[in-house]
Amino acid sequence: MKVWFYLRAYRLLLALALIPFTDVQAKDLYVDSAIGNDSTTWAANGSASPWRTLGRASWGSTNRNAPNLSQAAQAGDTVFVRAGTYLAPGTGSRMDPAFGPVNSGTSGAPIIFRAQGLVIIQPQIAQADVVQSASAGSIQLAT
């Protein structure tokens, strides 16, 4: 009877030792286009110290070509986007994601972006593609 107990305890300890331990530090993050500051670190971000841009939350920097994974939204984080207008980089095409996060969530810990109030995402497209004027019969592009 004792041998059986020790065998089960040994198997349980062995199984626990083989489980990978992950340190998930899910956090509520905030973005506010009116009062935010993109120089705020991931650790310091909070309701009273939000970022200014969605890019800062998605990429960990304001430049999607120079991401900083440790400073971007991470698995399990919820990014609360306060009411306002935010510029979206890219071509304006629906096939060009404006804010693809550099970090990945998981099925159990997704990265969530949640609007608080009316959030407007305005495409920021190349000057050559900006509509200068429009009427019922035509659209004129700026050159």
mmCIF file with all atom_site columns, C-alpha atoms in Angstrom:
data_model
loop_
_atom_site.group_PDB
_atom_site.id
_atom_site.type_symbol
_atom_site.label_atom_id
_atom_site.label_alt_id
_atom_site.label_comp_id
_atom_site.label_asym_id
_atom_site.label_entity_id
_atom_site.label_seq_id
_atom_site.pdbx_PDB_ins_code
_atom_site.Cartn_x
_atom_site.Cartn_y
_atom_site.Cartn_z
_atom_site.occupancy
_atom_site.B_iso_or_equiv
_atom_site.pdbx_formal_charge
_atom_site.auth_seq_id
_atom_site.auth_comp_id
_atom_site.auth_asym_id
_atom_site.auth_atom_id
_atom_site.pdbx_PDB_model_num
ATOM 1   C CA . MET A 1 1   ? 0.000   0.000  0.000   1.00 0.00 ? 1   MET A CA 1
ATOM 2   C CA . LYS A 1 2   ? 2.842   2.426  0.848   1.00 0.00 ? 2   LYS A CA 1
ATOM 3   C CA . VAL A 1 3   ? 4.662   1.603  -2.389  1.00 0.00 ? 3   VAL A CA 1
ATOM 4   C CA . TRP A 1 4   ? 1.543   2.387  -4.400  1.00 0.00 ? 4   TRP A CA 1
ATOM 5   C CA . PHE A 1 5   ? 1.149   5.769  -2.630  1.00 0.00 ? 5   PHE A CA 1
ATOM 6   C CA . TYR A 1 6   ? 4.803   6.716  -3.229  1.00 0.00 ? 6   TYR A CA 1
ATOM 7   C CA . LEU A 1 7   ? 4.585   5.697  -6.887  1.00 0.00 ? 7   LEU A CA 1
ATOM 8   C CA . ARG A 1 8   ? 1.541   7.920  -7.430  1.00 0.00 ? 8   ARG A CA 1
ATOM 9   C CA . ALA A 1 9   ? 3.163   10.819 -5.593  1.00 0.00 ? 9   ALA A CA 1
ATOM 10  C CA . TYR A 1 10  ? 6.338   10.382 -7.673  1.00 0.00 ? 10  TYR A CA 1
ATOM 11  C CA . ARG A 1 11  ? 4.332   10.388 -10.914 1.00 0.00 ? 11  ARG A CA 1
ATOM 12  C CA . LEU A 1 12  ? 2.449   13.506 -9.850  1.00 0.00 ? 12  LEU A CA 1
ATOM 13  C CA . LEU A 1 13  ? 5.670   15.365 -8.992  1.00 0.00 ? 13  LEU A CA 1
ATOM 14  C CA . LEU A 1 14  ? 7.247   14.286 -12.264 1.00 0.00 ? 14  LEU A CA 1
ATOM 15  C CA . ALA A 1 15  ? 4.214   15.481 -14.228 1.00 0.00 ? 15  ALA A CA 1
ATOM 16  C CA . LEU A 1 16  ? 4.263   18.854 -12.445 1.00 0.00 ? 16  LEU A CA 1
ATOM 17  C CA . ALA A 1 17  ? 7.976   19.255 -13.105 1.00 0.00 ? 17  ALA A CA 1
ATOM 18  C CA . LEU A 1 18  ? 7.432   18.793 -16.841 1.00 0.00 ? 18  LEU A CA 1
ATOM 19  C CA . ILE A 1 19  ? 4.761   21.499 -17.113 1.00 0.00 ? 19  ILE A CA 1
ATOM 20  C CA . PRO A 1 20  ? 6.286   24.645 -18.586 1.00 0.00 ? 20  PRO A CA 1
ATOM 21  C CA . PHE A 1 21  ? 5.778   27.668 -16.383 1.00 0.00 ? 21  PHE A CA 1
ATOM 22  C CA . THR A 1 22  ? 4.941   30.930 -18.090 1.00 0.00 ? 22  THR A CA 1
ATOM 23  C CA . ASP A 1 23  ? 4.834   34.299 -16.443 1.00 0.00 ? 23  ASP A CA 1
ATOM 24  C CA . VAL A 1 24  ? 1.860   36.016 -18.034 1.00 0.00 ? 24  VAL A CA 1
ATOM 25  C CA . GLN A 1 25  ? 1.461   39.553 -16.740 1.00 0.00 ? 25  GLN A CA 1
ATOM 26  C CA . ALA A 1 26  ? -1.775  40.580 -18.406 1.00 0.00 ? 26  ALA A CA 1
ATOM 27  C CA . LYS A 1 27  ? -2.442  44.267 -18.021 1.00 0.00 ? 27  LYS A CA 1
ATOM 28  C CA . ASP A 1 28  ? -5.061  46.872 -18.819 1.00 0.00 ? 28  ASP A CA 1
ATOM 29  C CA . LEU A 1 29  ? -3.525  49.442 -21.172 1.00 0.00 ? 29  LEU A CA 1
ATOM 30  C CA . TYR A 1 30  ? -4.969  52.794 -22.252 1.00 0.00 ? 30  TYR A CA 1
ATOM 31  C CA . VAL A 1 31  ? -4.819  54.958 -25.386 1.00 0.00 ? 31  VAL A CA 1
ATOM 32  C CA . ASP A 1 32  ? -6.153  58.527 -25.446 1.00 0.00 ? 32  ASP A CA 1
ATOM 33  C CA . SER A 1 33  ? -5.628  60.711 -28.539 1.00 0.00 ? 33  SER A CA 1
ATOM 34  C CA . ALA A 1 34  ? -6.243  63.914 -26.562 1.00 0.00 ? 34  ALA A CA 1
ATOM 35  C CA . ILE A 1 35  ? -4.024  63.558 -23.474 1.00 0.00 ? 35  ILE A CA 1
ATOM 36  C CA . GLY A 1 36  ? -1.843  60.494 -24.104 1.00 0.00 ? 36  GLY A CA 1
ATOM 37  C CA . ASN A 1 37  ? 1.953   60.368 -24.270 1.00 0.00 ? 37  ASN A CA 1
ATOM 38  C CA . ASP A 1 38  ? 3.690   57.793 -26.466 1.00 0.00 ? 38  ASP A CA 1
ATOM 39  C CA . SER A 1 39  ? 6.882   57.989 -24.403 1.00 0.00 ? 39  SER A CA 1
ATOM 40  C CA . THR A 1 40  ? 5.087   56.246 -21.509 1.00 0.00 ? 40  THR A CA 1
ATOM 41  C CA . THR A 1 41  ? 6.481   52.737 -20.975 1.00 0.00 ? 41  THR A CA 1
ATOM 42  C CA . TRP A 1 42  ? 4.370   49.571 -21.024 1.00 0.00 ? 42  TRP A CA 1
ATOM 43  C CA . ALA A 1 43  ? 4.909   49.194 -17.264 1.00 0.00 ? 43  ALA A CA 1
ATOM 44  C CA . ALA A 1 44  ? 3.872   52.808 -16.530 1.00 0.00 ? 44  ALA A CA 1
ATOM 45  C CA . ASN A 1 45  ? 0.837   52.825 -18.852 1.00 0.00 ? 45  ASN A CA 1
ATOM 46  C CA . GLY A 1 46  ? -2.430  53.122 -16.974 1.00 0.00 ? 46  GLY A CA 1
ATOM 47  C CA . SER A 1 47  ? -5.698  55.009 -16.848 1.00 0.00 ? 47  SER A CA 1
ATOM 48  C CA . ALA A 1 48  ? -3.950  58.207 -15.712 1.00 0.00 ? 48  ALA A CA 1
ATOM 49  C CA . SER A 1 49  ? -0.968  57.775 -18.074 1.00 0.00 ? 49  SER A CA 1
ATOM 50  C CA . PRO A 1 50  ? -2.258  56.520 -21.458 1.00 0.00 ? 50  PRO A CA 1
ATOM 51  C CA . TRP A 1 51  ? -0.491  56.379 -24.797 1.00 0.00 ? 51  TRP A CA 1
ATOM 52  C CA . ARG A 1 52  ? -1.535  58.819 -27.534 1.00 0.00 ? 52  ARG A CA 1
ATOM 53  C CA . THR A 1 53  ? -1.569  56.497 -30.579 1.00 0.00 ? 53  THR A CA 1
ATOM 54  C CA . LEU A 1 54  ? -2.857  53.041 -31.453 1.00 0.00 ? 54  LEU A CA 1
ATOM 55  C CA . GLY A 1 55  ? 0.465   52.289 -33.111 1.00 0.00 ? 55  GLY A CA 1
ATOM 56  C CA . ARG A 1 56  ? 2.220   52.658 -29.761 1.00 0.00 ? 56  ARG A CA 1
ATOM 57  C CA . ALA A 1 57  ? -0.047  49.962 -28.302 1.00 0.00 ? 57  ALA A CA 1
ATOM 58  C CA . SER A 1 58  ? 0.246   47.689 -31.349 1.00 0.00 ? 58  SER A CA 1
ATOM 59  C CA . TRP A 1 59  ? 3.942   47.952 -32.154 1.00 0.00 ? 59  TRP A CA 1
ATOM 60  C CA . GLY A 1 60  ? 5.550   49.252 -28.945 1.00 0.00 ? 60  GLY A CA 1
ATOM 61  C CA . SER A 1 61  ? 6.676   52.304 -30.926 1.00 0.00 ? 61  SER A CA 1
ATOM 62  C CA . THR A 1 62  ? 5.096   54.905 -33.149 1.00 0.00 ? 62  THR A CA 1
ATOM 63  C CA . ASN A 1 63  ? 6.804   53.381 -36.201 1.00 0.00 ? 63  ASN A CA 1
ATOM 64  C CA . ARG A 1 64  ? 5.559   49.993 -37.368 1.00 0.00 ? 64  ARG A CA 1
ATOM 65  C CA . ASN A 1 65  ? 8.859   49.470 -39.220 1.00 0.00 ? 65  ASN A CA 1
ATOM 66  C CA . ALA A 1 66  ? 10.742  49.675 -35.899 1.00 0.00 ? 66  ALA A CA 1
ATOM 67  C CA . PRO A 1 67  ? 8.671   47.623 -33.432 1.00 0.00 ? 67  PRO A CA 1
ATOM 68  C CA . ASN A 1 68  ? 9.592   47.076 -29.775 1.00 0.00 ? 68  ASN A CA 1
ATOM 69  C CA . LEU A 1 69  ? 7.976   43.808 -28.662 1.00 0.00 ? 69  LEU A CA 1
ATOM 70  C CA . SER A 1 70  ? 8.573   44.347 -24.941 1.00 0.00 ? 70  SER A CA 1
ATOM 71  C CA . GLN A 1 71  ? 6.746   47.705 -25.061 1.00 0.00 ? 71  GLN A CA 1
ATOM 72  C CA . ALA A 1 72  ? 3.718   46.609 -27.119 1.00 0.00 ? 72  ALA A CA 1
ATOM 73  C CA . ALA A 1 73  ? 0.455   44.994 -25.995 1.00 0.00 ? 73  ALA A CA 1
ATOM 74  C CA . GLN A 1 74  ? 1.143   41.390 -24.975 1.00 0.00 ? 74  GLN A CA 1
ATOM 75  C CA . ALA A 1 75  ? -0.851  38.182 -24.651 1.00 0.00 ? 75  ALA A CA 1
ATOM 76  C CA . GLY A 1 76  ? -3.701  38.720 -22.204 1.00 0.00 ? 76  GLY A CA 1
ATOM 77  C CA . ASP A 1 77  ? -3.568  42.532 -22.350 1.00 0.00 ? 77  ASP A CA 1
ATOM 78  C CA . THR A 1 78  ? -6.695  44.616 -22.921 1.00 0.00 ? 78  THR A CA 1
ATOM 79  C CA . VAL A 1 79  ? -6.147  47.961 -24.645 1.00 0.00 ? 79  VAL A CA 1
ATOM 80  C CA . PHE A 1 80  ? -8.886  50.460 -23.793 1.00 0.00 ? 80  PHE A CA 1
ATOM 81  C CA . VAL A 1 81  ? -9.124  53.020 -26.607 1.00 0.00 ? 81  VAL A CA 1
ATOM 82  C CA . ARG A 1 82  ? -10.781 56.211 -25.404 1.00 0.00 ? 82  ARG A CA 1
ATOM 83  C CA . ALA A 1 83  ? -13.118 58.237 -27.619 1.00 0.00 ? 83  ALA A CA 1
ATOM 84  C CA . GLY A 1 84  ? -11.341 60.254 -30.280 1.00 0.00 ? 84  GLY A CA 1
ATOM 85  C CA . THR A 1 85  ? -9.911  60.239 -33.776 1.00 0.00 ? 85  THR A CA 1
ATOM 86  C CA . TYR A 1 86  ? -6.853  58.123 -34.525 1.00 0.00 ? 86  TYR A CA 1
ATOM 87  C CA . LEU A 1 87  ? -4.798  58.136 -37.718 1.00 0.00 ? 87  LEU A CA 1
ATOM 88  C CA . ALA A 1 88  ? -4.188  54.772 -39.354 1.00 0.00 ? 88  ALA A CA 1
ATOM 89  C CA . PRO A 1 89  ? -1.061  54.314 -41.471 1.00 0.00 ? 89  PRO A CA 1
ATOM 90  C CA . GLY A 1 90  ? -1.049  52.316 -44.663 1.00 0.00 ? 90  GLY A CA 1
ATOM 91  C CA . THR A 1 91  ? -2.504  52.448 -48.097 1.00 0.00 ? 91  THR A CA 1
ATOM 92  C CA . GLY A 1 92  ? -6.158  52.667 -47.122 1.00 0.00 ? 92  GLY A CA 1
ATOM 93  C CA . SER A 1 93  ? -6.754  49.271 -48.727 1.00 0.00 ? 93  SER A CA 1
ATOM 94  C CA . ARG A 1 94  ? -8.812  46.759 -46.799 1.00 0.00 ? 94  ARG A CA 1
ATOM 95  C CA . MET A 1 95  ? -6.043  44.252 -47.540 1.00 0.00 ? 95  MET A CA 1
ATOM 96  C CA . ASP A 1 96  ? -3.446  46.354 -45.664 1.00 0.00 ? 96  ASP A CA 1
ATOM 97  C CA . PRO A 1 97  ? -3.950  45.939 -41.900 1.00 0.00 ? 97  PRO A CA 1
ATOM 98  C CA . ALA A 1 98  ? -3.349  49.260 -40.193 1.00 0.00 ? 98  ALA A CA 1
ATOM 99  C CA . PHE A 1 99  ? -2.614  48.016 -36.693 1.00 0.00 ? 99  PHE A CA 1
ATOM 100 C CA . GLY A 1 100 ? -1.438  44.400 -36.753 1.00 0.00 ? 100 GLY A CA 1
ATOM 101 C CA . PRO A 1 101 ? 0.059   43.858 -33.263 1.00 0.00 ? 101 PRO A CA 1
ATOM 102 C CA . VAL A 1 102 ? 3.697   42.712 -33.213 1.00 0.00 ? 102 VAL A CA 1
ATOM 103 C CA . ASN A 1 103 ? 2.977   40.331 -30.333 1.00 0.00 ? 103 ASN A CA 1
ATOM 104 C CA . SER A 1 104 ? 0.573   37.427 -30.548 1.00 0.00 ? 104 SER A CA 1
ATOM 105 C CA . GLY A 1 105 ? -2.151  36.551 -28.144 1.00 0.00 ? 105 GLY A CA 1
ATOM 106 C CA . THR A 1 106 ? -3.152  32.976 -27.389 1.00 0.00 ? 106 THR A CA 1
ATOM 107 C CA . SER A 1 107 ? -6.507  31.222 -27.351 1.00 0.00 ? 107 SER A CA 1
ATOM 108 C CA . GLY A 1 108 ? -6.565  31.605 -23.569 1.00 0.00 ? 108 GLY A CA 1
ATOM 109 C CA . ALA A 1 109 ? -4.981  35.069 -23.466 1.00 0.00 ? 109 ALA A CA 1
ATOM 110 C CA . PRO A 1 110 ? -5.903  37.151 -26.523 1.00 0.00 ? 110 PRO A CA 1
ATOM 111 C CA . ILE A 1 111 ? -4.861  40.773 -27.050 1.00 0.00 ? 111 ILE A CA 1
ATOM 112 C CA . ILE A 1 112 ? -8.103  42.759 -26.908 1.00 0.00 ? 112 ILE A CA 1
ATOM 113 C CA . PHE A 1 113 ? -8.681  46.301 -28.200 1.00 0.00 ? 113 PHE A CA 1
ATOM 114 C CA . ARG A 1 114 ? -11.850 47.766 -26.658 1.00 0.00 ? 114 ARG A CA 1
ATOM 115 C CA . ALA A 1 115 ? -13.359 51.144 -27.598 1.00 0.00 ? 115 ALA A CA 1
ATOM 116 C CA . GLN A 1 116 ? -14.606 53.462 -24.864 1.00 0.00 ? 116 GLN A CA 1
ATOM 117 C CA . GLY A 1 117 ? -17.037 55.797 -26.583 1.00 0.00 ? 117 GLY A CA 1
ATOM 118 C CA . LEU A 1 118 ? -16.904 56.817 -30.239 1.00 0.00 ? 118 LEU A CA 1
ATOM 119 C CA . VAL A 1 119 ? -13.543 55.852 -31.733 1.00 0.00 ? 119 VAL A CA 1
ATOM 120 C CA . ILE A 1 120 ? -12.827 57.024 -35.280 1.00 0.00 ? 120 ILE A CA 1
ATOM 121 C CA . ILE A 1 121 ? -9.941  55.462 -37.190 1.00 0.00 ? 121 ILE A CA 1
ATOM 122 C CA . GLN A 1 122 ? -9.068  57.701 -40.090 1.00 0.00 ? 122 GLN A CA 1
ATOM 123 C CA . PRO A 1 123 ? -6.818  56.330 -42.853 1.00 0.00 ? 123 PRO A CA 1
ATOM 124 C CA . GLN A 1 124 ? -3.621  58.248 -43.402 1.00 0.00 ? 124 GLN A CA 1
ATOM 125 C CA . ILE A 1 125 ? -2.843  57.586 -47.044 1.00 0.00 ? 125 ILE A CA 1
ATOM 126 C CA . ALA A 1 126 ? -0.249  58.890 -49.464 1.00 0.00 ? 126 ALA A CA 1
ATOM 127 C CA . GLN A 1 127 ? -0.748  62.497 -50.614 1.00 0.00 ? 127 GLN A CA 1
ATOM 128 C CA . ALA A 1 128 ? -1.231  61.360 -54.217 1.00 0.00 ? 128 ALA A CA 1
ATOM 129 C CA . ASP A 1 129 ? -4.296  59.400 -53.139 1.00 0.00 ? 129 ASP A CA 1
ATOM 130 C CA . VAL A 1 130 ? -6.013  62.157 -51.146 1.00 0.00 ? 130 VAL A CA 1
ATOM 131 C CA . VAL A 1 131 ? -9.368  63.246 -52.509 1.00 0.00 ? 131 VAL A CA 1
ATOM 132 C CA . GLN A 1 132 ? -9.147  66.976 -53.180 1.00 0.00 ? 132 GLN A CA 1
ATOM 133 C CA . SER A 1 133 ? -12.764 67.519 -54.179 1.00 0.00 ? 133 SER A CA 1
ATOM 134 C CA . ALA A 1 134 ? -15.767 65.483 -55.122 1.00 0.00 ? 134 ALA A CA 1
ATOM 135 C CA . SER A 1 135 ? -19.089 66.112 -56.808 1.00 0.00 ? 135 SER A CA 1
ATOM 136 C CA . ALA A 1 136 ? -21.941 63.913 -57.987 1.00 0.00 ? 136 ALA A CA 1
ATOM 137 C CA . GLY A 1 137 ? -20.176 63.098 -61.250 1.00 0.00 ? 137 GLY A CA 1
ATOM 138 C CA . SER A 1 138 ? -16.480 63.089 -60.461 1.00 0.00 ? 138 SER A CA 1
ATOM 139 C CA . ILE A 1 139 ? -13.708 62.755 -57.923 1.00 0.00 ? 139 ILE A CA 1
ATOM 140 C CA . GLN A 1 140 ? -10.542 64.801 -58.260 1.00 0.00 ? 140 GLN A CA 1
ATOM 141 C CA . LEU A 1 141 ? -7.344  63.490 -56.655 1.00 0.00 ? 141 LEU A CA 1
ATOM 142 C CA . ALA A 1 142 ? -4.717  65.845 -55.311 1.00 0.00 ? 142 ALA A CA 1
ATOM 143 C CA . THR A 1 143 ? -1.446  65.769 -57.253 1.00 0.00 ? 143 THR A CA 1
#
